[in-house]
mmCIF file of C-alpha atoms in Angstrom:
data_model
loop_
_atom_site.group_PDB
_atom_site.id
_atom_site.type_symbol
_atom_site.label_atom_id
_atom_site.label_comp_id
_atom_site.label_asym_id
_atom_site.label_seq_id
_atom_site.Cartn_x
_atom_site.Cartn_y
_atom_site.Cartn_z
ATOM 1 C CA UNK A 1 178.090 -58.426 228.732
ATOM 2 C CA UNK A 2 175.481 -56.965 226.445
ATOM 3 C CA UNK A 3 173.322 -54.975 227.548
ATOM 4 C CA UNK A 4 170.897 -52.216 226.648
ATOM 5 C CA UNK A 5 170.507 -48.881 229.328
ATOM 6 C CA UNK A 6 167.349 -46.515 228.569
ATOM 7 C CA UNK A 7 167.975 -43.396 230.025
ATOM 8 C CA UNK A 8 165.764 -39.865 230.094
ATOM 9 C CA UNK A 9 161.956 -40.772 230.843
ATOM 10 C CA UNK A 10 160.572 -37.978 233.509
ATOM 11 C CA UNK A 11 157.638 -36.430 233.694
ATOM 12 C CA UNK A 12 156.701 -34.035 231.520
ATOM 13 C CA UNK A 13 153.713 -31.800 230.282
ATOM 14 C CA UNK A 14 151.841 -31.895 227.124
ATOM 15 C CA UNK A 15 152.905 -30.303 224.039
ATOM 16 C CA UNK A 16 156.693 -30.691 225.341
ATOM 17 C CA UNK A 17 159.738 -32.381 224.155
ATOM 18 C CA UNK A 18 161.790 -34.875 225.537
ATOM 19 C CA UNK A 19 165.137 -37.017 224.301
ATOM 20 C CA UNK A 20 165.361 -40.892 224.966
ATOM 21 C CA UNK A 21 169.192 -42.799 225.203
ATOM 22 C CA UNK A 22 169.526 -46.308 225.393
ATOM 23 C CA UNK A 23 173.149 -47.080 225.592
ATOM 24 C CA UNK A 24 174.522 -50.106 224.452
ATOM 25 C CA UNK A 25 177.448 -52.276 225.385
ATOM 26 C CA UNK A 26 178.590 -55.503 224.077
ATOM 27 C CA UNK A 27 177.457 -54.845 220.949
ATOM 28 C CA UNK A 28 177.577 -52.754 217.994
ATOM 29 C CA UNK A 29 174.061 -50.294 217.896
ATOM 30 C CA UNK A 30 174.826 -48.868 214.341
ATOM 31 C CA UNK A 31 175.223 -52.839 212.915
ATOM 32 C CA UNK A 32 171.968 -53.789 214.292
ATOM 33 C CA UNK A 33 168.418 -52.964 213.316
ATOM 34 C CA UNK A 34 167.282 -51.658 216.793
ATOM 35 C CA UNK A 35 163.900 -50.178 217.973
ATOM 36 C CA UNK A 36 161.499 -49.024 220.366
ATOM 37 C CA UNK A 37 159.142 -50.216 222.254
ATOM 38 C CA UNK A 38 156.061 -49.094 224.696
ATOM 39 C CA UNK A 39 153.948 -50.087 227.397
ATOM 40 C CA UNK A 40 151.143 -47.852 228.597
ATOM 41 C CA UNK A 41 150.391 -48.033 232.338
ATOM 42 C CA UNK A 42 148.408 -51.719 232.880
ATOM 43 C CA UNK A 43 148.530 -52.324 229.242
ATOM 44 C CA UNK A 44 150.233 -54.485 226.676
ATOM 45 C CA UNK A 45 153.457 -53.865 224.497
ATOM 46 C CA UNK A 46 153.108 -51.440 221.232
ATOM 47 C CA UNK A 47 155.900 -51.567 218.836
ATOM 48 C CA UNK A 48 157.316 -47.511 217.910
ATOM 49 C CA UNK A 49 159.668 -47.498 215.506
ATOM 50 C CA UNK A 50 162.921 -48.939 214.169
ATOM 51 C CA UNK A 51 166.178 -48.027 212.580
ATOM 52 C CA UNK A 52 168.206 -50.209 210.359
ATOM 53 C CA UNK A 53 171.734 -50.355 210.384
ATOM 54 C CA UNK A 54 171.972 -48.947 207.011
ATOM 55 C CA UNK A 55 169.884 -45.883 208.607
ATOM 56 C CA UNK A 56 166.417 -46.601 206.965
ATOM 57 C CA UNK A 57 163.542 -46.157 209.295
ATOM 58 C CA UNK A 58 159.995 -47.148 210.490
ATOM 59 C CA UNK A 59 157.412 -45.352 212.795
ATOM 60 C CA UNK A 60 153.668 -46.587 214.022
ATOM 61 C CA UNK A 61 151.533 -44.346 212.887
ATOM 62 C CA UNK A 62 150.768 -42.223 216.315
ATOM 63 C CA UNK A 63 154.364 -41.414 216.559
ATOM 64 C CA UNK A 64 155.028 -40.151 212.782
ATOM 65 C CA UNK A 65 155.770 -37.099 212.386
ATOM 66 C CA UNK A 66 156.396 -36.487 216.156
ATOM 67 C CA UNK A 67 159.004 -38.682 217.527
ATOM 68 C CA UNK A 68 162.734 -39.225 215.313
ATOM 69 C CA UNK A 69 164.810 -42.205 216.185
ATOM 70 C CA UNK A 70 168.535 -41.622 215.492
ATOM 71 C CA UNK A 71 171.514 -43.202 216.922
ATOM 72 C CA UNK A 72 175.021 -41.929 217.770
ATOM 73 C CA UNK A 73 177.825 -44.340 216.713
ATOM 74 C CA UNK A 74 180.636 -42.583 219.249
ATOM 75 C CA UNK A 75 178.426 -42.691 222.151
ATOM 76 C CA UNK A 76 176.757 -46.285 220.415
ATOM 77 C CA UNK A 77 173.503 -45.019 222.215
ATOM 78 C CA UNK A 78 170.068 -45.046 220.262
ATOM 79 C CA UNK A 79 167.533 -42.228 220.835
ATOM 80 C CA UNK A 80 164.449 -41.578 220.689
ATOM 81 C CA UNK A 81 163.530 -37.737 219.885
ATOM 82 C CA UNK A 82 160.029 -37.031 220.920
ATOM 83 C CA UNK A 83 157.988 -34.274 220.087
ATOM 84 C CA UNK A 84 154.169 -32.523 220.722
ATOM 85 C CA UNK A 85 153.784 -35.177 223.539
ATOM 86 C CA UNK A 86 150.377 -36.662 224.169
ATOM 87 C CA UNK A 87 148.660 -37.528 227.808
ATOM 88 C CA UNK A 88 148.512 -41.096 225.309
ATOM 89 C CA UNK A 89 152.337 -41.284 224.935
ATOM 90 C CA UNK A 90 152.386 -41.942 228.505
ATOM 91 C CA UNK A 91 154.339 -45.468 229.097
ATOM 92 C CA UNK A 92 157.240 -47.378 229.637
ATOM 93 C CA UNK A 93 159.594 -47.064 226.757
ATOM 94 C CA UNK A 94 162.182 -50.202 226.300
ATOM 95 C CA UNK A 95 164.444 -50.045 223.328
ATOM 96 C CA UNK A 96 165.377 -53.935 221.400
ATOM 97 C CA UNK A 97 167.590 -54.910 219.599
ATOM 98 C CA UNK A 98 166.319 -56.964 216.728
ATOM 99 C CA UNK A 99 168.054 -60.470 216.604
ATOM 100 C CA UNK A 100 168.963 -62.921 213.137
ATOM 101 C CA UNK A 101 165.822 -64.040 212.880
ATOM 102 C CA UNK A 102 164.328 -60.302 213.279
ATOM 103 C CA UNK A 103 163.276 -60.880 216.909
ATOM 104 C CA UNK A 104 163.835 -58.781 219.565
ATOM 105 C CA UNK A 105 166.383 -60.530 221.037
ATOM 106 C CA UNK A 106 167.809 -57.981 224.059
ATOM 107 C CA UNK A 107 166.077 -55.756 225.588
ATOM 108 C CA UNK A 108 166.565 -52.480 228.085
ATOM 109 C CA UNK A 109 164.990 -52.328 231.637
ATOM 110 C CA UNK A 110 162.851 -49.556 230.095
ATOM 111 C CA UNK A 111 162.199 -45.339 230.881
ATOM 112 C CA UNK A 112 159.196 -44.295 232.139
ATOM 113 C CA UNK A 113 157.817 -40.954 230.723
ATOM 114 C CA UNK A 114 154.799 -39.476 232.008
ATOM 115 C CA UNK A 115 152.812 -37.169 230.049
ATOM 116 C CA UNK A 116 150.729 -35.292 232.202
ATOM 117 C CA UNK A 117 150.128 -31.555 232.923
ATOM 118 C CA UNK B 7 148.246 -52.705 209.113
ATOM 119 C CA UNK B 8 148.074 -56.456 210.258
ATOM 120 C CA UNK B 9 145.817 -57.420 213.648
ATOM 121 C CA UNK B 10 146.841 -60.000 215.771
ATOM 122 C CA UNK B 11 144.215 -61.656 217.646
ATOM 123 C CA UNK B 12 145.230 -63.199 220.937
ATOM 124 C CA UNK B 13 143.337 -65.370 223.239
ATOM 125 C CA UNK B 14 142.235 -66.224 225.719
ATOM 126 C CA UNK B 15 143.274 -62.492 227.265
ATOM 127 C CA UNK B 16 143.843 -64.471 230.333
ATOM 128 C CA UNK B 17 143.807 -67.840 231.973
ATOM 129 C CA UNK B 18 143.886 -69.578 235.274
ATOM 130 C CA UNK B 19 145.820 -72.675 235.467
ATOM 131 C CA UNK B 20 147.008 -75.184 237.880
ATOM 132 C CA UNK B 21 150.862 -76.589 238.094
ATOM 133 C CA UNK B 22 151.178 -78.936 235.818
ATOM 134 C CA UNK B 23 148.577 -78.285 233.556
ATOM 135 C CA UNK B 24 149.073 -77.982 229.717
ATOM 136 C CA UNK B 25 148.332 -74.579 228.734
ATOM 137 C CA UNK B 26 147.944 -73.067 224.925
ATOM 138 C CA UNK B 27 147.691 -69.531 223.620
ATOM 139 C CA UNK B 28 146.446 -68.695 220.048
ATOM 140 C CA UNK B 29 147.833 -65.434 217.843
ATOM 141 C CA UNK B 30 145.548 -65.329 214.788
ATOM 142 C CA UNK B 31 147.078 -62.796 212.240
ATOM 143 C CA UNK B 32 145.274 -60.820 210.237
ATOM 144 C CA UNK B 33 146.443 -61.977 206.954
ATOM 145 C CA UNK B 34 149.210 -64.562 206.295
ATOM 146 C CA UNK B 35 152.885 -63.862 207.777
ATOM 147 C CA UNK B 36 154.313 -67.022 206.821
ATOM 148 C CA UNK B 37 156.554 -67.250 210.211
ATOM 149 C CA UNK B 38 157.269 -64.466 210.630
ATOM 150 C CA UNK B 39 155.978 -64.497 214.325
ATOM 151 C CA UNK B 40 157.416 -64.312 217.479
ATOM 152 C CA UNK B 41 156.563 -65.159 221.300
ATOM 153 C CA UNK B 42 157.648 -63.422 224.510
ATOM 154 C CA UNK B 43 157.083 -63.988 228.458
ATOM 155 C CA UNK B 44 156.925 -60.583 230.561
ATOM 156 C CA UNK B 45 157.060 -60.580 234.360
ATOM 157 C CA UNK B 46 155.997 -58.016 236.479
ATOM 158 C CA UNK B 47 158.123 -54.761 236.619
ATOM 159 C CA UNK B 48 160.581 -56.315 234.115
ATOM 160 C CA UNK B 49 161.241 -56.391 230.182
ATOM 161 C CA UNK B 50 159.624 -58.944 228.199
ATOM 162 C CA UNK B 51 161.494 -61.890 227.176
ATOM 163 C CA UNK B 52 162.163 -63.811 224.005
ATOM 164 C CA UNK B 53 160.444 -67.710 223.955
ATOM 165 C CA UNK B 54 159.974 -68.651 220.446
ATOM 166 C CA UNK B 55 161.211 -66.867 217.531
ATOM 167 C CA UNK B 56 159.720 -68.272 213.577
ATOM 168 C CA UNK B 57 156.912 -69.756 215.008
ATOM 169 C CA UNK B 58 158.688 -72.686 216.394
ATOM 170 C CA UNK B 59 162.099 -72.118 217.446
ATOM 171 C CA UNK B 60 163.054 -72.732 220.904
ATOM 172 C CA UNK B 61 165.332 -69.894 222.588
ATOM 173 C CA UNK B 62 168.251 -71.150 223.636
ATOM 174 C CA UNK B 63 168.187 -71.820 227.453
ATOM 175 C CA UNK B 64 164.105 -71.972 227.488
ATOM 176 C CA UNK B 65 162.835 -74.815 228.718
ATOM 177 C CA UNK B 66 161.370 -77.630 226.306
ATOM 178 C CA UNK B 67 158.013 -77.486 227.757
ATOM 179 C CA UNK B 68 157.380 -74.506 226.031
ATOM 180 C CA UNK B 69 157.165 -75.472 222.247
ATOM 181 C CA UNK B 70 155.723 -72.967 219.155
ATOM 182 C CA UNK B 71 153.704 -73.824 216.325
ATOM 183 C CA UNK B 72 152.007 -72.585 213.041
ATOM 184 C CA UNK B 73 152.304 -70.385 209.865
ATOM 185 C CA UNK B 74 150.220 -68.573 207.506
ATOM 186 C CA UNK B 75 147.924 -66.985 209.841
ATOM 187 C CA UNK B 76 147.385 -69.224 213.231
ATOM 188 C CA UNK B 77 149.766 -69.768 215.631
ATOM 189 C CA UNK B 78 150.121 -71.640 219.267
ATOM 190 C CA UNK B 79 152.236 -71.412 222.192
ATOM 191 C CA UNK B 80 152.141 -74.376 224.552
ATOM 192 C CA UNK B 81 153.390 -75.040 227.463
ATOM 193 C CA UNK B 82 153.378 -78.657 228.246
ATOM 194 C CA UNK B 83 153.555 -78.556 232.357
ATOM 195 C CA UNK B 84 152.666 -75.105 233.541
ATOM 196 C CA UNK B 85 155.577 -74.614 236.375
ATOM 197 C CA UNK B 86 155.630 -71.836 239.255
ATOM 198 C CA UNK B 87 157.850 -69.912 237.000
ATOM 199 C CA UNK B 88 156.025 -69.651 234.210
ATOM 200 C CA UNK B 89 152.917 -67.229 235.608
ATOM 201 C CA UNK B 90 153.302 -64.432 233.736
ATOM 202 C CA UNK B 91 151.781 -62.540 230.688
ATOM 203 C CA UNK B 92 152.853 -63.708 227.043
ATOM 204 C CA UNK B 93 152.643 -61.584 223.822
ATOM 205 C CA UNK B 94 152.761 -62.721 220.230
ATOM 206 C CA UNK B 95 154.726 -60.529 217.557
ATOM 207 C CA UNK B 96 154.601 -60.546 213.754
ATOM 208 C CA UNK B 97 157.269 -58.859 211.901
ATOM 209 C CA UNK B 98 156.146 -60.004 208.594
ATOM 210 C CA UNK B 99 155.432 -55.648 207.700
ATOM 211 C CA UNK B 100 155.529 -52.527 209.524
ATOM 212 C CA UNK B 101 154.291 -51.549 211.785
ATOM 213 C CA UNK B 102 155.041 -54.398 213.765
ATOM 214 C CA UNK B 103 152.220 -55.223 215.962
ATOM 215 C CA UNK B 104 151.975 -57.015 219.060
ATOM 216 C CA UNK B 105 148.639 -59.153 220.376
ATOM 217 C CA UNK B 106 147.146 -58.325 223.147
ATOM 218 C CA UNK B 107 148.225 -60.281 225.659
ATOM 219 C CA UNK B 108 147.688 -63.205 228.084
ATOM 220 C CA UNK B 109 147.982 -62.982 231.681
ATOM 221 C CA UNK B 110 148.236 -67.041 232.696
ATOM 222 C CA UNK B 111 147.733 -67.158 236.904
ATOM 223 C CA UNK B 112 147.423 -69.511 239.321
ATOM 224 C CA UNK B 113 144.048 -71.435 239.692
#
């Protein structure tokens, strides 16, 4: 089956770090553009960043400079490093994979992470 | 960075009924735009990718339409099932923005 399986949301304090995993299985993460996605509490979906499977990547600007998305192809897990957390990076984070046609075509159940002191 | 206008942010609606959402892009994206339906508590889920592709195993009564810069989702016979918010995507340039929404509920 594929799948997708965020792991590592918590709640944490500003200023902090914290490391994201979404494990694949049925699939190939380092042969796939994948990314990251968040929802804030009540509100809608905000694209993060993406990492193509030739390793190129793409942040929004909030996140730039902060967060790192990587990938591991022995575990075939994607992460999501995340640095200097804000009260504002509070959210659900879901990681996608991006499909032929670019979409996001599977999707994780999603972390929470709660930035709050 | 491109905007993507959605509307109405919300919408009641009665069984049956035919129900449209617009996603006006901020500059032209050929078709490069997608649509998703998100349920409470879960992940959202692909509809319509290029505009006007139908997901396999989506019903026909949702259909997508547009390019350049204005885009619809319909769904011809609103059904129990399909309450729910939906969300336009371009992916046309980064960052890849989402619009803002539409919560469709029961009239």
């Amino acid at each position: 089956e594929v799948q997708l399986v965020e792991s590592g949301g918590r709640l944490i304090q500003p200023g902090e770090s914290l490391r994201l995993s979404c494990t694949a299985s049925g699939f190939t993460v380092s042969s796939n553009y994948m990314s990251w996605v968040r929802q804030a509490p009540g509100k809608g979906l905000e694209w993060v960043s993406v990492i193509y499977s030739i390793g190129t990547t793409f942040y929004t600007d909030s996140v730039r400079g902060r967060f790192t998305i990587s990938r591991d192809s022995s575990e075939n897990t994607l992460f999501l490093q995340m640095n200097s957390l804000r009260a504002e990076d509070t959210a659900i984070y879901y990681c996608a994979r991006s499909g032929s046609n670019w979409e996001f075509d599977i999707w994780g159940q999603g972390t929470m992470v709660t930035v709050s002191s | 960075d491109i905007q993507m206008t959605q509307s109405p942010s919300s919408l009641s609606a009665s069984v049956g009924d035919r129900v449209t959402i617009t996603c006006r892009a901020s500059q032209g994206i050929t078709n490069n735009l997608h649509w998703y339906q998100q349920k409470p508590g879960k992940a959202p889920k692909r509809l319509i990718y290029a505009a006007s592709s139908l997901q396999s195993g989506v019903p026909s009564r949702f259909s997508g339409s547009g390019s350049g810069t204005e885009f619809t989702l319909t769904i011809s016979s609103l059904q129990p099932e399909d309450f729910a918010t939906y969300y336009c995507l371009q992916h046309n340039s980064y960052p890849l923005t989402f619009g803002q929404g539409t919560k469709v509920e029961i009239k």
